[in-house]
């Protein structure tokens, strides 16, 4: 029994972890309909911002699980067998794609206990927070906090700024890896603005949003800003 | 602890005493005694949403599947189950048993005219049964639990009175009826939540923390507490009690029927309610059917004939038959023998 904030992506979308990409997209569509603002089922909810938040999480879940790489990583994090039916090849050309993939590396250390996710099977176990609502859920949405790093309202979020904000929050790179389940390599590339080494934009977007969320920043804005910079840097013709 | 002990020891005399905790152990060491294989209660928190129509026709459907069924009109304020079945005003009712005018529940049963289906009609005198005191309720529930039938179907009244909630809680299968409209959804949620908190009160009493439950429910924000937020609060004050209550939440399961479905969007309301109530409140709702709005349904009521006999091929009748089949496949309580 878990509140939606602690559900993993499969539980959020109400799909088994063997679901195909198509089933995930389908489930996402269904869920978006169920949680449409005028749904009669939501009538008893007093706090409608929660529905908004849930809808964002559902989209994030869809974006993560419909991506081959992220999904494989996610399965590993949850201790699930690797996804059986691999989704289709990504939109990026194979060459640069290979470049973007992290080299094989030893299995990551087990995540810190608070970050451990229960596999869907264990979904009935407790995770109702007993205190202050902090139980380090699989998917979390943080409230914006006042940053100790100064940046103007129209600041461009490049990797450098993201790194400075992260450090100002006292969040180590490893902690960020644990929390976002993004590989160290990718996180380093994001923060170093090594655009060429970054994965295709659909994956990058999800990663940026996760990072932003961890830092209490507006996920959509950070992703847009960063990806604008990346697109400008790699030139209009480049993928 | 026997039921009688509970009555004496409890500070909760009369209405406030929840019945579910003691009824679980109503017959210590008497596993062999006759009892219904399944008790199905049909509630919804609101009147006029088809609870009686569904109960009556579920009774007919289950009986036609060969089960021995007893239908009980548990609407203590507005009994009309007999009308849905096309029966004349009953000569003997539930209140005759409650008021000890008949000695056994058996004597309060009348035949429905459908093979395998017997009925205990509701109290015609509202005051009689609605004012049922705790000992009378205990006796009634014990007798119901000891009835030798396959299915006991309890048609409940509107509202969230303790009597109604307790009938819902003693059932093995709680069926919640709602219409795809805000007022009904709202009442249905209030009903399920009230039933769950009543169950928590049992746990609270067993663990000596009933005051926690009562405090939480009587505070000003008690209304906006969900099972999730409530259990979080209890956990902070008493982790052990909180854990016990969380276990209650994981085993609390309600079957959901959406009635009077008119549009394609209505047909998805059951799924949406189940998804949302689970994600936001922790309530496990199992959608087991949608019944279309069907002119044949009210026509049958007006003709005073069970819908399933009057218009067996109508969309509503077919849907109710499907719901009955679903109920037949549900696992029973662990205590029920083979
Ligand atoms: N699916 C339906 N289609 C059309 N009319 C219905 C349907 N369900 C219920 N009704 C109408 O609603 C009335 C009230 O139903 P009833 O079962 O008495 O409600 P409750 O027991 O919940 O108070 C019925 O008499 C019938 O006319
Ligand atoms: Mg009724």
PDB file of C-alpha atoms in Angstrom, chain A residues 17-18 71-72 75-76 78-84:
ATOM      1  CA  UNK A  17       7.387  -4.949 -15.645  1.00  0.00           C
ATOM      2  CA  UNK A  18       7.177  -7.168 -18.686  1.00  0.00           C
ATOM      3  CA  UNK A  71      14.526   1.088 -18.962  1.00  0.00           C
ATOM      4  CA  UNK A  72      17.345  -1.425 -18.847  1.00  0.00           C
ATOM      5  CA  UNK A  75      15.219  -2.793 -14.339  1.00  0.00           C
ATOM      6  CA  UNK A  76      18.669  -3.191 -12.878  1.00  0.00           C
ATOM      7  CA  UNK A  78      14.775  -2.544  -9.205  1.00  0.00           C
ATOM      8  CA  UNK A  79      16.541  -5.878  -9.323  1.00  0.00           C
ATOM      9  CA  UNK A  80      14.324  -7.047 -12.158  1.00  0.00           C
ATOM     10  CA  UNK A  81      15.402  -9.251 -15.035  1.00  0.00           C
ATOM     11  CA  UNK A  82      16.398  -7.157 -18.037  1.00  0.00           C
ATOM     12  CA  UNK A  83      13.517  -6.051 -20.218  1.00  0.00           C
ATOM     13  CA  UNK A  84      12.701  -8.926 -22.530  1.00  0.00           C
TER      14      UNK A  84
END
